[in-house]
Tab-separated table of C-alpha atoms and ligand atoms in Angstrom:
chain	number	residue	atom	x	y	z
A	820	ILE	CA	100.203	91.310	116.284
A	821	LYS	CA	102.415	89.959	113.571
A	822	MET	CA	104.758	92.588	112.157
A	823	ARG	CA	107.701	91.487	110.074
A	824	ILE	CA	110.368	94.121	109.379
A	825	ILE	CA	112.881	93.420	106.626
A	826	ILE	CA	115.832	95.791	106.378
A	827	VAL	CA	117.713	95.893	103.091
A	828	LYS	CA	120.724	97.841	101.828
A	829	ASN	CA	118.958	100.052	99.322
A	830	ILE	CA	115.817	100.602	97.245
A	831	GLU	CA	116.943	98.139	94.540
A	832	ALA	CA	117.274	95.331	97.073
A	833	GLY	CA	113.944	96.444	98.545
A	834	GLY	CA	112.310	96.127	95.148
A	835	LYS	CA	113.570	92.581	94.763
A	836	LYS	CA	112.253	91.654	98.213
A	837	GLY	CA	108.940	93.296	97.428
A	838	ALA	CA	108.603	91.367	94.184
A	839	GLN	CA	109.400	88.160	96.053
A	840	ILE	CA	106.533	88.842	98.451
A	841	PHE	CA	104.178	89.312	95.490
A	842	SER	CA	105.354	85.995	93.999
A	843	GLU	CA	104.859	84.166	97.281
A	844	ALA	CA	101.371	85.624	97.681
A	845	LEU	CA	100.456	84.589	94.152
A	846	ALA	CA	101.803	81.074	94.757
A	847	ASN	CA	99.708	80.952	97.937
A	848	GLY	CA	96.548	81.702	95.996
A	849	ALA	CA	96.279	85.504	96.081
A	850	LYS	CA	93.965	86.735	93.345
A	851	VAL	CA	93.591	90.449	94.066
A	852	PHE	CA	96.528	92.821	94.443
A	853	GLY	CA	96.171	96.311	95.873
A	854	LEU	CA	98.661	98.596	94.155
A	855	ALA	CA	100.201	101.957	94.998
A	856	THR	CA	101.922	104.779	93.157
A	857	GLY	CA	104.708	107.167	94.157
A	858	SER	CA	108.435	106.621	93.796
A	859	THR	CA	108.592	103.980	96.537
A	860	PRO	CA	107.054	100.954	94.757
A	861	VAL	CA	108.826	101.616	91.444
A	862	THR	CA	111.706	99.180	92.025
A	863	THR	CA	109.224	96.522	93.125
A	864	TYR	CA	107.338	96.992	89.859
A	865	GLN	CA	110.645	96.885	87.950
A	866	ALA	CA	111.577	93.613	89.622
A	867	LEU	CA	108.119	92.215	88.847
A	868	ALA	CA	108.393	93.397	85.243
A	869	ALA	CA	111.739	91.615	84.895
A	870	SER	CA	110.439	88.408	86.498
A	871	ASP	CA	108.413	85.606	85.011
A	872	ILE	CA	105.408	86.342	87.240
A	873	ASP	CA	102.084	86.108	85.453
A	874	PHE	CA	99.222	88.356	86.548
A	875	SER	CA	96.956	87.480	83.640
A	876	ASN	CA	94.527	85.739	85.999
A	877	SER	CA	94.833	88.388	88.732
A	878	VAL	CA	92.933	91.561	89.520
A	879	SER	CA	94.569	94.815	90.604
A	880	ILE	CA	92.985	97.650	92.545
A	881	ASN	CA	94.867	100.907	92.961
A	882	LEU	CA	94.727	103.030	96.068
A	883	ASP	CA	94.043	106.448	94.641
A	884	GLU	CA	93.873	108.887	91.738
A	885	TYR	CA	93.916	112.635	91.301
A	886	VAL	CA	90.576	114.259	90.572
A	887	GLY	CA	90.426	115.964	87.199
A	888	LEU	CA	93.197	114.107	85.378
A	889	THR	CA	92.357	111.873	82.422
A	890	PRO	CA	94.013	108.428	82.240
A	891	ASP	CA	96.250	109.609	79.398
A	892	ASN	CA	97.564	112.572	81.416
A	893	SER	CA	101.174	111.682	82.170
A	894	GLN	CA	100.743	112.801	85.802
A	895	SER	CA	97.730	110.580	86.422
A	896	TYR	CA	98.114	107.423	88.459
A	897	HIS	CA	96.417	105.487	85.637
A	898	TYR	CA	99.302	106.501	83.396
A	899	PHE	CA	101.875	105.749	86.078
A	900	MET	CA	100.583	102.206	86.516
A	901	GLN	CA	100.449	101.626	82.776
A	902	LYS	CA	104.057	102.724	82.262
A	903	ASN	CA	105.533	101.160	85.393
A	904	LEU	CA	103.754	97.832	85.498
A	905	PHE	CA	100.775	97.080	83.261
A	906	ASP	CA	102.695	97.529	79.977
A	907	PHE	CA	104.967	94.699	81.151
A	908	LYS	CA	102.602	92.651	83.292
A	909	PRO	CA	98.960	92.994	82.311
A	910	PHE	CA	96.283	91.904	84.779
A	911	LYS	CA	92.996	90.263	83.890
A	912	LYS	CA	91.345	93.432	85.170
A	913	SER	CA	92.855	96.584	86.676
A	914	TYR	CA	90.902	99.159	88.630
A	915	VAL	CA	91.998	102.723	89.385
A	916	PRO	CA	89.516	105.328	90.704
A	917	ASP	CA	88.032	107.283	87.794
A	918	GLY	CA	89.644	110.682	88.293
A	919	ASN	CA	87.965	111.895	85.165
A	920	ASN	CA	84.532	111.550	86.738
A	921	LEU	CA	83.813	114.630	88.855
A	922	ASP	CA	80.721	113.005	90.373
A	923	ALA	CA	82.412	111.996	93.625
A	924	ALA	CA	79.428	110.098	95.027
A	925	GLU	CA	79.288	107.923	91.926
A	926	VAL	CA	83.036	107.195	91.917
A	927	ILE	CA	82.959	106.362	95.626
A	928	ASP	CA	80.005	103.968	95.272
A	929	GLN	CA	81.577	102.220	92.318
A	930	TYR	CA	84.940	101.853	94.001
A	931	ASN	CA	83.574	100.578	97.300
A	932	HIS	CA	81.598	98.026	95.316
A	933	ILE	CA	84.730	96.952	93.411
A	934	ILE	CA	86.650	96.458	96.677
A	935	GLU	CA	83.770	94.551	98.288
A	936	THR	CA	83.439	92.172	95.369
A	937	ASN	CA	87.227	91.766	94.969
A	938	PRO	CA	88.633	91.480	98.495
A	939	ILE	CA	92.296	92.438	98.406
A	940	ASP	CA	94.760	89.661	99.209
A	941	LEU	CA	97.971	91.712	99.203
A	942	GLN	CA	98.125	95.505	99.434
A	943	ILE	CA	101.383	97.343	98.794
A	944	LEU	CA	101.772	100.765	100.414
A	945	GLY	CA	104.195	103.657	100.426
A	946	ILE	CA	104.030	106.286	103.143
A	947	GLY	CA	103.904	110.067	102.933
A	948	GLN	CA	106.193	112.109	105.141
A	949	ASN	CA	103.177	113.101	107.241
A	950	GLY	CA	102.154	109.456	107.605
A	951	HIS	CA	99.544	109.373	104.869
A	952	ILE	CA	98.764	106.067	103.184
A	953	GLY	CA	97.004	106.229	99.853
A	954	PHE	CA	95.800	109.815	100.098
A	955	ASN	CA	94.478	109.404	103.614
A	956	GLU	CA	95.832	112.516	105.258
A	957	PRO	CA	96.292	112.945	109.022
A	958	GLY	CA	92.898	113.092	110.729
A	959	THR	CA	91.210	110.651	108.334
A	960	PRO	CA	88.951	108.359	110.393
A	961	PHE	CA	90.174	104.795	110.717
A	962	ASP	CA	86.724	103.558	109.646
A	963	SER	CA	86.811	105.445	106.323
A	964	GLU	CA	86.093	103.778	103.009
A	965	THR	CA	86.668	105.335	99.576
A	966	HIS	CA	86.401	109.102	99.779
A	967	GLU	CA	87.254	112.362	98.076
A	968	VAL	CA	90.205	114.078	99.684
A	969	ALA	CA	91.360	117.676	99.764
A	970	LEU	CA	95.126	117.242	99.586
A	971	SER	CA	97.145	118.895	102.324
A	972	GLN	CA	99.584	121.626	101.365
A	973	SER	CA	102.509	119.424	102.405
A	974	THR	CA	101.352	116.620	100.105
A	975	ILE	CA	100.833	119.073	97.246
A	976	ASN	CA	104.329	120.436	97.806
A	977	ALA	CA	105.864	116.975	98.059
A	978	ASN	CA	104.147	115.809	94.872
A	979	SER	CA	104.888	119.008	92.972
A	980	ARG	CA	108.258	117.526	92.038
A	981	PHE	CA	106.379	115.540	89.399
A	982	PHE	CA	104.663	118.646	87.985
A	983	SER	CA	106.153	121.820	86.517
A	984	SER	CA	104.823	123.881	89.446
A	985	PRO	CA	102.839	123.367	92.695
A	986	GLU	CA	99.900	125.212	91.040
A	987	GLU	CA	99.546	122.336	88.588
A	988	VAL	CA	99.168	119.666	91.259
A	989	PRO	CA	95.488	118.742	91.560
A	990	GLN	CA	93.986	119.855	94.868
A	991	LYS	CA	91.768	116.804	95.242
A	992	ALA	CA	92.015	113.054	94.916
A	993	TYR	CA	89.897	109.946	95.292
A	994	SER	CA	91.386	107.481	97.733
A	995	MET	CA	90.573	104.147	99.250
A	996	GLY	CA	89.941	104.733	102.943
A	997	ILE	CA	91.817	103.415	105.946
A	998	ALA	CA	89.227	100.684	106.566
A	999	SER	CA	89.441	99.653	102.901
A	1000	ILE	CA	93.225	99.306	103.240
A	1001	MET	CA	93.024	97.486	106.577
A	1002	GLY	CA	90.591	95.027	104.967
A	1003	ALA	CA	93.421	93.578	102.864
A	1004	LYS	CA	94.478	90.124	104.007
A	1005	GLN	CA	98.178	90.987	103.868
A	1006	ILE	CA	99.883	94.385	103.776
A	1007	LEU	CA	103.332	95.251	102.479
A	1008	LEU	CA	104.593	98.682	103.532
A	1009	GLU	CA	107.741	99.983	101.866
A	1010	ALA	CA	109.829	103.029	102.747
A	1011	PHE	CA	113.231	104.060	101.494
A	1012	GLY	CA	115.533	106.957	102.279
A	1013	GLU	CA	116.394	109.150	105.204
A	1014	LYS	CA	113.368	111.418	104.612
A	1015	LYS	CA	111.098	108.565	105.748
A	1016	ALA	CA	113.066	107.649	108.903
A	1017	GLN	CA	111.117	109.799	111.369
A	1018	ILE	CA	107.653	108.911	110.088
A	1019	ILE	CA	108.559	105.208	110.019
A	1020	LYS	CA	109.485	105.432	113.675
A	1021	ASP	CA	106.254	107.298	114.501
A	1022	ALA	CA	104.106	104.919	112.457
A	1023	LEU	CA	105.576	101.645	113.705
A	1024	GLN	CA	106.586	102.510	117.253
A	1025	GLY	CA	104.483	105.540	118.194
A	1026	PRO	CA	100.910	105.617	119.458
A	1027	VAL	CA	98.174	104.371	117.132
A	1028	THR	CA	96.410	107.610	116.253
A	1029	GLU	CA	94.439	109.126	113.391
A	1030	ASP	CA	97.032	111.928	113.423
A	1031	VAL	CA	99.464	109.411	111.919
A	1032	PRO	CA	97.340	107.400	109.455
A	1033	ALA	CA	99.989	104.694	108.921
A	1034	SER	CA	100.091	103.957	112.670
A	1035	VAL	CA	96.880	101.954	112.175
A	1036	LEU	CA	99.008	99.328	110.452
A	1037	GLN	CA	100.303	98.265	113.878
A	1038	GLN	CA	96.860	96.690	114.303
A	1039	HIS	CA	96.955	94.684	111.074
A	1040	PRO	CA	97.302	90.909	111.596
A	1041	ASP	CA	99.686	90.374	108.666
A	1042	LEU	CA	102.019	93.302	108.037
A	1043	THR	CA	105.405	93.114	106.312
A	1044	VAL	CA	107.585	96.233	106.238
A	1045	ILE	CA	110.515	96.611	103.856
A	1046	LEU	CA	112.925	99.422	104.747
A	1047	ASP	CA	116.350	100.409	103.578
A	1048	GLU	CA	118.928	101.201	106.239
A	1049	ALA	CA	118.260	104.945	105.984
A	1050	ALA	CA	114.505	104.615	106.527
A	1051	ALA	CA	115.124	102.209	109.417
A	1052	SER	CA	117.737	104.438	111.055
A	1053	GLN	CA	115.425	105.838	113.782
A	1054	LEU	CA	113.998	102.490	114.874
B	1121	GLP	C1	101.599	109.999	97.248
B	1121	GLP	C2	100.747	108.727	97.090
B	1121	GLP	C3	101.022	107.736	98.195
B	1121	GLP	C4	102.512	107.572	98.373
B	1121	GLP	C5	103.141	108.880	98.796
B	1121	GLP	C6	104.641	108.787	99.007
B	1121	GLP	O1	100.978	110.999	97.980
B	1121	GLP	N1	99.327	108.989	97.027
B	1121	GLP	O2	100.383	106.511	97.872
B	1121	GLP	O3	102.786	106.585	99.334
B	1121	GLP	O4	102.896	109.837	97.781
B	1121	GLP	O5	105.325	108.984	97.809
B	1121	GLP	P1	106.767	108.486	97.509
B	1121	GLP	O6	106.694	106.999	97.410
B	1121	GLP	O7	107.127	109.107	96.191
B	1121	GLP	O8	107.632	108.938	98.625
Protein backbone atom coordinates (compact mmCIF):
# COMPACT_ATOMS: atom_id res chain seq x y z
CA ILE A 1 0.00 0.00 0.00
CA LYS A 2 1.28 3.39 -0.97
CA MET A 3 -0.56 6.20 0.80
CA ARG A 4 0.94 9.66 0.80
CA ILE A 5 -0.59 12.17 3.23
CA ILE A 6 0.21 15.84 2.72
CA ILE A 7 -0.85 18.21 5.48
CA VAL A 8 -1.14 21.89 4.61
CA LYS A 9 -2.09 25.00 6.58
CA ASN A 10 -5.40 25.74 4.91
CA ILE A 11 -7.63 25.11 1.90
CA GLU A 12 -5.78 27.68 -0.25
CA ALA A 13 -2.47 25.89 0.27
CA GLY A 14 -4.30 22.61 -0.36
CA GLY A 15 -5.57 23.92 -3.67
CA LYS A 16 -2.06 24.83 -4.77
CA LYS A 17 -0.78 21.37 -3.82
CA GLY A 18 -3.69 19.76 -5.62
CA ALA A 19 -3.01 21.75 -8.78
CA GLN A 20 0.64 20.73 -8.57
CA ILE A 21 -0.37 17.07 -8.52
CA PHE A 22 -2.49 17.62 -11.64
CA SER A 23 0.48 19.29 -13.39
CA GLU A 24 2.82 16.46 -12.45
CA ALA A 25 0.33 13.86 -13.69
CA LEU A 26 -0.07 15.71 -16.98
CA ALA A 27 3.71 15.97 -17.38
CA ASN A 28 3.91 12.22 -16.72
CA GLY A 29 1.53 11.50 -19.56
CA ALA A 30 -1.91 11.50 -17.93
CA LYS A 31 -4.63 11.97 -20.53
CA VAL A 32 -7.85 11.43 -18.59
CA PHE A 33 -8.75 13.34 -15.44
CA GLY A 34 -11.58 12.29 -13.14
CA LEU A 35 -13.14 15.40 -11.64
CA ALA A 36 -15.31 16.07 -8.60
CA THR A 37 -17.67 18.77 -7.39
CA GLY A 38 -18.46 20.13 -3.93
CA SER A 39 -16.68 22.92 -2.10
CA THR A 40 -13.53 20.87 -1.48
CA PRO A 41 -11.92 20.90 -4.96
CA VAL A 42 -12.75 24.56 -5.65
CA THR A 43 -9.36 25.96 -4.62
CA THR A 44 -7.63 23.28 -6.69
CA TYR A 45 -9.66 24.37 -9.71
CA GLN A 46 -8.85 28.02 -8.92
CA ALA A 47 -5.14 27.24 -8.79
CA LEU A 48 -5.42 25.32 -12.07
CA ALA A 49 -7.36 28.19 -13.64
CA ALA A 50 -4.62 30.63 -12.61
CA SER A 51 -1.83 28.37 -13.88
CA ASP A 52 -0.52 27.86 -17.37
CA ILE A 53 -1.68 24.23 -17.48
CA ASP A 54 -3.21 23.21 -20.78
CA PHE A 55 -5.97 20.60 -20.83
CA SER A 56 -6.85 21.08 -24.49
CA ASN A 57 -5.56 17.59 -25.30
CA SER A 58 -7.04 16.00 -22.15
CA VAL A 59 -10.34 14.34 -21.37
CA SER A 60 -12.31 14.90 -18.17
CA ILE A 61 -14.87 12.59 -16.62
CA ASN A 62 -16.94 13.80 -13.68
CA LEU A 63 -18.01 11.60 -10.82
CA ASP A 64 -21.69 12.39 -10.58
CA GLU A 65 -24.71 14.53 -11.40
CA TYR A 66 -28.13 15.12 -9.92
CA VAL A 67 -31.02 13.45 -11.71
CA GLY A 68 -33.52 15.90 -13.16
CA LEU A 69 -31.34 19.00 -13.45
CA THR A 70 -30.49 20.41 -16.87
CA PRO A 71 -26.88 21.45 -17.55
CA ASP A 72 -27.87 25.12 -17.42
CA ASN A 73 -29.44 24.77 -13.96
CA SER A 74 -27.09 26.65 -11.65
CA GLN A 75 -27.24 23.80 -9.09
CA SER A 76 -26.23 21.13 -11.60
CA TYR A 77 -22.73 19.72 -11.52
CA HIS A 78 -22.43 20.46 -15.26
CA TYR A 79 -22.87 24.13 -14.42
CA PHE A 80 -20.50 23.92 -11.47
CA MET A 81 -17.73 22.48 -13.62
CA GLN A 82 -18.30 25.05 -16.35
CA LYS A 83 -18.06 27.98 -13.93
CA ASN A 84 -15.26 26.63 -11.74
CA LEU A 85 -12.95 25.11 -14.32
CA PHE A 86 -14.02 24.62 -17.93
CA ASP A 87 -14.60 28.34 -18.61
CA PHE A 88 -10.92 28.87 -17.76
CA LYS A 89 -9.40 25.56 -18.82
CA PRO A 90 -11.34 23.79 -21.54
CA PHE A 91 -10.70 20.09 -22.14
CA LYS A 92 -10.72 18.36 -25.50
CA LYS A 93 -13.79 16.51 -24.25
CA SER A 94 -15.60 16.67 -20.91
CA TYR A 95 -18.07 14.08 -19.70
CA VAL A 96 -20.61 14.53 -16.90
CA PRO A 97 -23.48 12.04 -16.40
CA ASP A 98 -26.57 13.25 -18.26
CA GLY A 99 -28.84 14.22 -15.38
CA ASN A 100 -31.40 15.40 -17.85
CA ASN A 101 -31.95 11.88 -19.14
CA LEU A 102 -34.36 10.06 -16.83
CA ASP A 103 -33.66 6.73 -18.53
CA ALA A 104 -31.23 5.48 -15.88
CA ALA A 105 -30.28 2.28 -17.72
CA GLU A 106 -29.27 4.28 -20.78
CA VAL A 107 -27.22 6.82 -18.79
CA ILE A 108 -25.49 4.04 -16.87
CA ASP A 109 -24.58 2.10 -20.03
CA GLN A 110 -23.26 5.20 -21.74
CA TYR A 111 -21.21 6.28 -18.75
CA ASN A 112 -19.68 2.87 -18.09
CA HIS A 113 -18.71 2.77 -21.75
CA ILE A 114 -17.11 6.23 -21.51
CA ILE A 115 -15.05 5.16 -18.48
CA GLU A 116 -14.00 1.89 -20.12
CA THR A 117 -12.82 3.61 -23.27
CA ASN A 118 -11.15 6.49 -21.36
CA PRO A 119 -9.40 4.89 -18.39
CA ILE A 120 -8.90 7.54 -15.73
CA ASP A 121 -5.30 8.47 -14.97
CA LEU A 122 -5.91 10.82 -12.03
CA GLN A 123 -9.15 11.01 -10.04
CA ILE A 124 -9.73 13.84 -7.58
CA LEU A 125 -12.17 13.17 -4.73
CA GLY A 126 -13.81 15.02 -1.89
CA ILE A 127 -15.45 13.11 0.94
CA GLY A 128 -18.90 13.43 2.47
CA GLN A 129 -19.24 13.55 6.24
CA ASN A 130 -20.67 10.02 6.15
CA GLY A 131 -17.73 8.81 4.07
CA HIS A 132 -19.39 8.98 0.67
CA ILE A 133 -17.22 9.44 -2.40
CA GLY A 134 -18.94 10.65 -5.53
CA PHE A 135 -22.50 9.88 -4.47
CA ASN A 136 -21.66 6.40 -3.25
CA GLU A 137 -23.45 6.35 0.06
CA PRO A 138 -22.62 3.98 2.94
CA GLY A 139 -23.55 0.42 1.98
CA THR A 140 -22.68 0.83 -1.71
CA PRO A 141 -20.93 -2.37 -2.87
CA PHE A 142 -17.23 -1.99 -3.54
CA ASP A 143 -17.72 -3.68 -6.93
CA SER A 144 -20.28 -1.10 -8.12
CA GLU A 145 -19.99 0.69 -11.43
CA THR A 146 -22.10 3.67 -12.54
CA HIS A 147 -25.48 3.59 -10.84
CA GLU A 148 -28.51 5.62 -9.89
CA VAL A 149 -28.48 6.61 -6.24
CA ALA A 150 -31.21 7.58 -3.82
CA LEU A 151 -29.47 10.28 -1.79
CA SER A 152 -29.42 9.80 1.96
CA GLN A 153 -31.18 12.35 4.12
CA SER A 154 -27.85 13.47 5.58
CA THR A 155 -26.44 14.15 2.11
CA ILE A 156 -29.60 16.02 1.11
CA ASN A 157 -29.34 18.11 4.26
CA ALA A 158 -25.63 18.76 3.78
CA ASN A 159 -26.12 19.80 0.16
CA SER A 160 -29.20 21.89 0.89
CA ARG A 161 -26.88 24.79 1.70
CA PHE A 162 -26.56 25.27 -2.05
CA PHE A 163 -30.34 25.31 -2.58
CA SER A 164 -33.00 27.61 -1.13
CA SER A 165 -34.51 24.71 0.86
CA PRO A 166 -33.90 20.97 1.45
CA GLU A 167 -37.09 20.26 -0.58
CA GLU A 168 -35.36 21.60 -3.68
CA VAL A 169 -32.40 19.23 -3.45
CA PRO A 170 -32.88 16.42 -5.97
CA GLN A 171 -33.51 13.07 -4.29
CA LYS A 172 -31.54 11.07 -6.83
CA ALA A 173 -28.22 11.23 -8.62
CA TYR A 174 -26.15 9.29 -11.12
CA SER A 175 -22.74 8.39 -9.79
CA MET A 176 -19.68 6.52 -10.87
CA GLY A 177 -19.41 3.45 -8.65
CA ILE A 178 -16.71 2.49 -6.18
CA ALA A 179 -15.09 0.08 -8.66
CA SER A 180 -15.11 2.80 -11.32
CA ILE A 181 -13.30 5.14 -8.92
CA MET A 182 -10.84 2.47 -7.77
CA GLY A 183 -10.02 1.80 -11.43
CA ALA A 184 -8.26 5.17 -11.68
CA LYS A 185 -4.49 4.84 -11.89
CA GLN A 186 -3.90 7.55 -9.28
CA ILE A 187 -6.30 9.01 -6.71
CA LEU A 188 -6.13 12.38 -5.00
CA LEU A 189 -8.40 12.72 -1.97
CA GLU A 190 -8.84 16.18 -0.47
CA ALA A 191 -10.51 17.18 2.79
CA PHE A 192 -10.49 20.49 4.58
CA GLY A 193 -11.97 21.70 7.84
CA GLU A 194 -12.78 20.33 11.24
CA LYS A 195 -16.09 18.82 10.04
CA LYS A 196 -14.10 16.25 8.03
CA ALA A 197 -11.68 15.27 10.83
CA GLN A 198 -13.63 12.29 12.18
CA ILE A 199 -14.50 10.77 8.81
CA ILE A 200 -10.90 11.20 7.62
CA LYS A 201 -9.74 9.21 10.62
CA ASP A 202 -12.38 6.51 9.99
CA ALA A 203 -11.64 6.35 6.27
CA LEU A 204 -7.85 6.25 6.46
CA GLN A 205 -7.25 4.44 9.74
CA GLY A 206 -10.46 2.51 10.43
CA PRO A 207 -11.52 -0.86 9.04
CA VAL A 208 -12.09 -1.15 5.30
CA THR A 209 -15.86 -1.51 5.14
CA GLU A 210 -18.73 -0.70 2.80
CA ASP A 211 -20.23 1.25 5.72
CA VAL A 212 -17.50 3.84 5.11
CA PRO A 213 -17.20 4.02 1.31
CA ALA A 214 -13.96 6.05 1.36
CA SER A 215 -12.23 3.37 3.47
CA VAL A 216 -11.80 1.38 0.24
CA LEU A 217 -9.16 3.92 -0.75
CA GLN A 218 -6.78 2.27 1.74
CA GLN A 219 -6.56 -0.52 -0.85
CA HIS A 220 -5.64 1.75 -3.77
CA PRO A 221 -2.03 1.36 -4.96
CA ASP A 222 -1.47 5.08 -5.58
CA LEU A 223 -3.36 7.34 -3.19
CA THR A 224 -2.40 10.90 -2.26
CA VAL A 225 -4.37 12.66 0.48
CA ILE A 226 -4.26 16.43 0.96
CA LEU A 227 -5.60 17.63 4.32
CA ASP A 228 -5.51 20.90 6.16
CA GLU A 229 -4.51 20.80 9.81
CA ALA A 230 -8.15 20.77 10.96
CA ALA A 231 -9.11 17.77 8.82
CA ALA A 232 -5.95 15.95 9.93
CA SER A 233 -6.49 16.72 13.62
CA GLN A 234 -7.85 13.25 14.56
CA LEU A 235 -5.12 11.26 12.82
C1 LIG B 1 -21.28 15.94 -2.59
C2 LIG B 1 -20.51 15.39 -3.81
C3 LIG B 1 -19.23 14.71 -3.40
C4 LIG B 1 -18.48 15.60 -2.43
C5 LIG B 1 -19.28 15.81 -1.17
C6 LIG B 1 -18.58 16.69 -0.15
O1 LIG B 1 -22.19 15.05 -2.06
N1 LIG B 1 -21.30 14.47 -4.61
O2 LIG B 1 -18.47 14.42 -4.56
O3 LIG B 1 -17.24 15.03 -2.11
O4 LIG B 1 -20.50 16.44 -1.53
O5 LIG B 1 -18.83 18.04 -0.39
P1 LIG B 1 -17.93 19.21 0.08
O6 LIG B 1 -16.67 19.14 -0.71
O7 LIG B 1 -18.71 20.45 -0.25
O8 LIG B 1 -17.70 19.03 1.53
